[in-house]
PDB file of C-alpha atoms in Angstrom:
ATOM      1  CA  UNK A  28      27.686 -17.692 -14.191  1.00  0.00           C
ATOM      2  CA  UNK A  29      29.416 -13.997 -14.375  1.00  0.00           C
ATOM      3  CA  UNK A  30      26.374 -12.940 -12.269  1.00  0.00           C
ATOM      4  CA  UNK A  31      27.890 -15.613  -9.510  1.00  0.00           C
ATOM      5  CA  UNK A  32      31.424 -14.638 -10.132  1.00  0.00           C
ATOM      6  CA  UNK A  33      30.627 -11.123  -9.409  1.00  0.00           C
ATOM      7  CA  UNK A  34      28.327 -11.627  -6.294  1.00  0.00           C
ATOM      8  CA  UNK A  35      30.874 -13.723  -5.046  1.00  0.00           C
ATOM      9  CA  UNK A  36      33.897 -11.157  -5.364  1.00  0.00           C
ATOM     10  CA  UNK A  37      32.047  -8.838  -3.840  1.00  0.00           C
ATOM     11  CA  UNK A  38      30.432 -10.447  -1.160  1.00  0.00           C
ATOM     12  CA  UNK A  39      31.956 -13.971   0.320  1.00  0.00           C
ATOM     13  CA  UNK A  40      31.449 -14.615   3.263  1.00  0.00           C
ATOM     14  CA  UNK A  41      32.568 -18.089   3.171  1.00  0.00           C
ATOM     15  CA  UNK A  42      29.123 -19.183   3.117  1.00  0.00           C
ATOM     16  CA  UNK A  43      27.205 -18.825  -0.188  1.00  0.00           C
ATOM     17  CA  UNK A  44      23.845 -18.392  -0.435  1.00  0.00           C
ATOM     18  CA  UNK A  45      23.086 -18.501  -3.920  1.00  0.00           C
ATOM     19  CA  UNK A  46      20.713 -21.425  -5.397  1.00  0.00           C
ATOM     20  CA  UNK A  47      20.784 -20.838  -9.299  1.00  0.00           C
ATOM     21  CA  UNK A  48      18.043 -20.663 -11.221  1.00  0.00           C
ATOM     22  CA  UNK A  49      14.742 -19.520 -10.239  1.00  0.00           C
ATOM     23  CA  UNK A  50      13.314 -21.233 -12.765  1.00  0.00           C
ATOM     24  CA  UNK A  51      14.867 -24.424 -11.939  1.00  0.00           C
ATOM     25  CA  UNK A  52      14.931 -24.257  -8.099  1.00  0.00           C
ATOM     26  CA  UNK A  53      12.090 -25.919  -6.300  1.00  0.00           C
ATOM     27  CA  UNK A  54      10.409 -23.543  -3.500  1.00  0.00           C
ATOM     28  CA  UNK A  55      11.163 -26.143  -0.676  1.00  0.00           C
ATOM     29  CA  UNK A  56      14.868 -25.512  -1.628  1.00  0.00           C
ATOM     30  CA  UNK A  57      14.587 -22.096  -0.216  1.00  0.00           C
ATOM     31  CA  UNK A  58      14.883 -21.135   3.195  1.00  0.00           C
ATOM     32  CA  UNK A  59      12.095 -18.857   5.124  1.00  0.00           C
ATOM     33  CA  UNK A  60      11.746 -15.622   4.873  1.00  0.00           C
ATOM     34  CA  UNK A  61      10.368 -12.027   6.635  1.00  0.00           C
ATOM     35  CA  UNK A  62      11.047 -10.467   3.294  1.00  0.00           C
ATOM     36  CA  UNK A  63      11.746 -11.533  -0.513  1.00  0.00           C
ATOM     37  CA  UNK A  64      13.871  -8.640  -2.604  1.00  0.00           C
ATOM     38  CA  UNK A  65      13.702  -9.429  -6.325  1.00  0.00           C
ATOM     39  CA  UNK A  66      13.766  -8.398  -9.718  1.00  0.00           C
ATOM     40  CA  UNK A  67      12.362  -9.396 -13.030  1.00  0.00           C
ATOM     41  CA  UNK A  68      14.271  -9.187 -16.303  1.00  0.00           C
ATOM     42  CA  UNK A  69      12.893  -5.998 -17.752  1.00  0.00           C
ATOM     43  CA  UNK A  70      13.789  -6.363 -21.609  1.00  0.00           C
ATOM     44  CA  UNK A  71      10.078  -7.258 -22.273  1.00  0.00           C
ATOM     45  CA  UNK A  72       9.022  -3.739 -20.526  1.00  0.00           C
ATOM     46  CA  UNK A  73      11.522  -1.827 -21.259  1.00  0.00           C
ATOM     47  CA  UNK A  74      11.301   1.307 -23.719  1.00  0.00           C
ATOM     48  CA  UNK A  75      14.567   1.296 -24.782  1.00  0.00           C
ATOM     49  CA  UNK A  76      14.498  -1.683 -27.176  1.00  0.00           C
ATOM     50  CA  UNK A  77      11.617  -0.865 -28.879  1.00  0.00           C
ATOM     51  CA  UNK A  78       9.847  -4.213 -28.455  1.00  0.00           C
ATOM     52  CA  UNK A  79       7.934  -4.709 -25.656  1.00  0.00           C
ATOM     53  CA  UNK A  80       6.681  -7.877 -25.424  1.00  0.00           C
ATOM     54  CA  UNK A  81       5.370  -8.103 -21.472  1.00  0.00           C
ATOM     55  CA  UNK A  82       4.076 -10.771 -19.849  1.00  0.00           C
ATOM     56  CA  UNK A  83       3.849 -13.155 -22.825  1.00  0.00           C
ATOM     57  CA  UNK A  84       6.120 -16.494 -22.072  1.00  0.00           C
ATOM     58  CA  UNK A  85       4.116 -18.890 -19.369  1.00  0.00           C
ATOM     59  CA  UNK A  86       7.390 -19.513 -17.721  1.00  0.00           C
ATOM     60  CA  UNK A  87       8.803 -16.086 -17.024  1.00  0.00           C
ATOM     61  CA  UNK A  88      10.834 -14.742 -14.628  1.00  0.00           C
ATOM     62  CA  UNK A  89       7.829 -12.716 -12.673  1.00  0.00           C
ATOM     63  CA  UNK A  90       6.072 -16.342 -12.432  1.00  0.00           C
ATOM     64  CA  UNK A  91       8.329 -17.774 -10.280  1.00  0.00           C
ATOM     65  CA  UNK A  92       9.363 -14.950  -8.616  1.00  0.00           C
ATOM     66  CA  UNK A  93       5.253 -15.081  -7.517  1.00  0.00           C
ATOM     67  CA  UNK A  94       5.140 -19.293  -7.245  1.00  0.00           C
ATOM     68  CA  UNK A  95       7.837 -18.230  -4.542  1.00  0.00           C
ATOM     69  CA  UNK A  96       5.958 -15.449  -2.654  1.00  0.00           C
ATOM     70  CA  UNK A  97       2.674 -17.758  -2.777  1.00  0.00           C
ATOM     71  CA  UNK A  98       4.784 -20.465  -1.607  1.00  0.00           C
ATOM     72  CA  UNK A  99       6.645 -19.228   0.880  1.00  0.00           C
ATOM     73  CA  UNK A 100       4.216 -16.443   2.357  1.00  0.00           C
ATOM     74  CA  UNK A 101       7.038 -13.315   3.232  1.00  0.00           C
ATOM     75  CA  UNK A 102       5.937 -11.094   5.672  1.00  0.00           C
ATOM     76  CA  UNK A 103       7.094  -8.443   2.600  1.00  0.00           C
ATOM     77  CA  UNK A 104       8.414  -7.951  -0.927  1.00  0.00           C
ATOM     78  CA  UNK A 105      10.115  -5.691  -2.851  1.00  0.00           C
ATOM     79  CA  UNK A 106      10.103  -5.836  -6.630  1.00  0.00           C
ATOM     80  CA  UNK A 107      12.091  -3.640  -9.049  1.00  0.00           C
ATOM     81  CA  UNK A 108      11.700  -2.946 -12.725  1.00  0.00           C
ATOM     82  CA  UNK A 109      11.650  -0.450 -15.403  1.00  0.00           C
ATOM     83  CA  UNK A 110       9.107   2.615 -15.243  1.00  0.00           C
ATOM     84  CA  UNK A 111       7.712   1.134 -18.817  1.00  0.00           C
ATOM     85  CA  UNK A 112       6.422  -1.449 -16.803  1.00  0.00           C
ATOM     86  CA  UNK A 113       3.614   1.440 -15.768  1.00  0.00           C
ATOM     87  CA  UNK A 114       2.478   2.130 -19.606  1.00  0.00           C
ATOM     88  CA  UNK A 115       3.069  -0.960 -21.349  1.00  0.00           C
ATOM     89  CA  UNK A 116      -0.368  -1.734 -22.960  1.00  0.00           C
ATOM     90  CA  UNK A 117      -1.869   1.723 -21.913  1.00  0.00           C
ATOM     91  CA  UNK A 118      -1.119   0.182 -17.955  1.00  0.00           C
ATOM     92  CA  UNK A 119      -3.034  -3.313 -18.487  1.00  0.00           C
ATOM     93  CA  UNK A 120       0.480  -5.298 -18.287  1.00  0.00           C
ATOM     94  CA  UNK A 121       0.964  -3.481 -14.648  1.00  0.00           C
ATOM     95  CA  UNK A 122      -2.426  -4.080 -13.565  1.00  0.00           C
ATOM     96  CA  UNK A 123      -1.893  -7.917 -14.576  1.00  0.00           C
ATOM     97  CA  UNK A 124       0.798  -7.792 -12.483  1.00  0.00           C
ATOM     98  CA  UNK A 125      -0.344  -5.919  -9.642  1.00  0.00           C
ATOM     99  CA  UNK A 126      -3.813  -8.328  -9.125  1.00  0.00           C
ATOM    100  CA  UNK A 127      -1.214 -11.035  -9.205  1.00  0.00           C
ATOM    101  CA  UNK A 128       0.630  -9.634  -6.745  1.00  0.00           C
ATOM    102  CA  UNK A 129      -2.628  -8.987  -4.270  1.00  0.00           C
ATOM    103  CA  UNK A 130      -4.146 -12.376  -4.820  1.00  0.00           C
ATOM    104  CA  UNK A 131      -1.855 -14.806  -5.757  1.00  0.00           C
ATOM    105  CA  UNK A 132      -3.479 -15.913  -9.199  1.00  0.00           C
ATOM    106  CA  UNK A 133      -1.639 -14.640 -12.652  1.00  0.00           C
ATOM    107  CA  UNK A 134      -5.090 -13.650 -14.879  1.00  0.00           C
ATOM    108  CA  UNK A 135      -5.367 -11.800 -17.956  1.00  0.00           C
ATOM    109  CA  UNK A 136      -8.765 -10.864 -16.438  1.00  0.00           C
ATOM    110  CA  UNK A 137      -8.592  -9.650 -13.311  1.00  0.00           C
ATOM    111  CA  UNK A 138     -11.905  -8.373 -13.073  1.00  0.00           C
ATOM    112  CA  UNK A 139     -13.213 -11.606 -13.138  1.00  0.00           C
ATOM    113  CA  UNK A 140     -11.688 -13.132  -9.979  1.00  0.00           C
ATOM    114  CA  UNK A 141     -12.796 -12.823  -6.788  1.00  0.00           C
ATOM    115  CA  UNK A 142     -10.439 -14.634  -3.776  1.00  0.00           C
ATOM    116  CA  UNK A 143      -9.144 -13.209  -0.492  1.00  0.00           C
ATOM    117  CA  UNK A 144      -6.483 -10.571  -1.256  1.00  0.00           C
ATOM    118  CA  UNK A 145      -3.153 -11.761  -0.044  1.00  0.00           C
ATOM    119  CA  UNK A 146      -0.860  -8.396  -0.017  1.00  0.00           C
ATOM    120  CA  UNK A 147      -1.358  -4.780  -0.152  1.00  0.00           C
ATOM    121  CA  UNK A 148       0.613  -3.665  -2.601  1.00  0.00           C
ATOM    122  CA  UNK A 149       1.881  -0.159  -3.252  1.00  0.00           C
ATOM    123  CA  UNK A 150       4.197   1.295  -6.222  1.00  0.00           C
ATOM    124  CA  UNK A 151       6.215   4.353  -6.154  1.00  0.00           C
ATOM    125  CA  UNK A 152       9.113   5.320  -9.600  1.00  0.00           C
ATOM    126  CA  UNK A 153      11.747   6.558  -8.273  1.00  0.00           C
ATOM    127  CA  UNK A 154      14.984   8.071  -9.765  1.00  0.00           C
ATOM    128  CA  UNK A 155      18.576   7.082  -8.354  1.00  0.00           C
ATOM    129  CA  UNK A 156      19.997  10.367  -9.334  1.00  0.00           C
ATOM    130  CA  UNK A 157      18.472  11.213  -5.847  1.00  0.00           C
ATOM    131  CA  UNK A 158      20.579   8.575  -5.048  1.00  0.00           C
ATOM    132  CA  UNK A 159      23.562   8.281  -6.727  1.00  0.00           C
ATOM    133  CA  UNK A 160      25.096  10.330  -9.899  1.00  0.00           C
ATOM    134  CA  UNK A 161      22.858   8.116 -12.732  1.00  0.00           C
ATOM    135  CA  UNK A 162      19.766   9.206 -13.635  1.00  0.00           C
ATOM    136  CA  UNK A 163      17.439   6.243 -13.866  1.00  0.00           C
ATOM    137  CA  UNK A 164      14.108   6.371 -13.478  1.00  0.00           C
ATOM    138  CA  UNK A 165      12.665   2.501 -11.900  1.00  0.00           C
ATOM    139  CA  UNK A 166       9.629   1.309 -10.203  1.00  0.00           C
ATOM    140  CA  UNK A 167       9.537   0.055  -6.577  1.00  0.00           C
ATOM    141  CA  UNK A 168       6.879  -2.258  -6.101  1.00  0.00           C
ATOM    142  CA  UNK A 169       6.355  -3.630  -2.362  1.00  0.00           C
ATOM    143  CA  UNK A 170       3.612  -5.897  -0.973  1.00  0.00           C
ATOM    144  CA  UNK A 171       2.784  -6.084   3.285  1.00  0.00           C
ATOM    145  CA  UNK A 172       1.012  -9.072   3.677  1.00  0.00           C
ATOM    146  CA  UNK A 173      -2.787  -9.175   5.003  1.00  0.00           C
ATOM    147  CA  UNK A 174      -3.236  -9.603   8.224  1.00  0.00           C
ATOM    148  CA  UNK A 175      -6.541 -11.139   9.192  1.00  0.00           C
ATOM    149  CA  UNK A 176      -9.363 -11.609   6.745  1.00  0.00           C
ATOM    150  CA  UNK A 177      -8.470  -9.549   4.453  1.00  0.00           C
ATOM    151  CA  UNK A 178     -11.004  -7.002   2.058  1.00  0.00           C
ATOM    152  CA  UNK A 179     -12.275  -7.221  -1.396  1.00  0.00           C
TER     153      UNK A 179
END
């Protein structure tokens, strides 16, 4: 609810687009779009408090967040998380997550599914003290959607 407060103060425009929760909000409910911008709650990947627990809860955040991109089919996405994302479990967490982003399907075992790859997807960390006087080191994730029949 602060979250809302806060958008709000900063930017109403008379005409709020905020739905609630992702985990409660059915894709339908959402209107199309060229591009989804998102982020996942980091606290399981994060570094800083020591217990990294990942992908483990069936109904996380990063679930919906790709129920909606199946769903809805963007033409784009861009993701944005912690850079502990990229070594949690020696990478395997990320590489969960990346398949999932390519082909739709969340799999502990990537290697053993085979389906038309939905989105290139590239990764970049970047730090905002290039940006801004914080230094904060986060991963950009974005996905382009295949056009055509698409590679293994």
């Amino acid at each position: 609810n602060n979250a809302r407060e806060t958008y709000l103060s900063n930017f109403d425009d008379g005409n709020p687009r905020l739905y609630g929760d992702i985990t409660r909000i059915h894709s339908k409910d959402i209107p199309t779009h060229d591009i989804l911008l998102a982020g996942f709650p980091c606290q399981s990947f994060s570094t800083a408090n020591g217990d990294r627990k990942g992908l483990e809860t069936k109904n996380s955040c990063f679930q919906h967040v790709l129920r909606i991109i199946n769903e809805k089919k963007p033409r784009a996405f861009l993701l944005e998380n912690v850079r502990g994302l990229l070594t949690m479990d020696e990478g395997d967490t990320f590489a969960i997550i990346k398949h999932a982003l390519e082909y739709g399907i969340l799999t502990e075992h990537p290697e053993n599914f085979s389906k038309c790859k939905q989105y290139n997807v590239f990764y970049k960390l970047i730090n905002s003290a290039e940006c801004v006087p914080q230094n904060r080191i986060r991963i950009y994730i974005v996905g382009l959607r295949c056009q055509g029949k698409s590679e293994e």
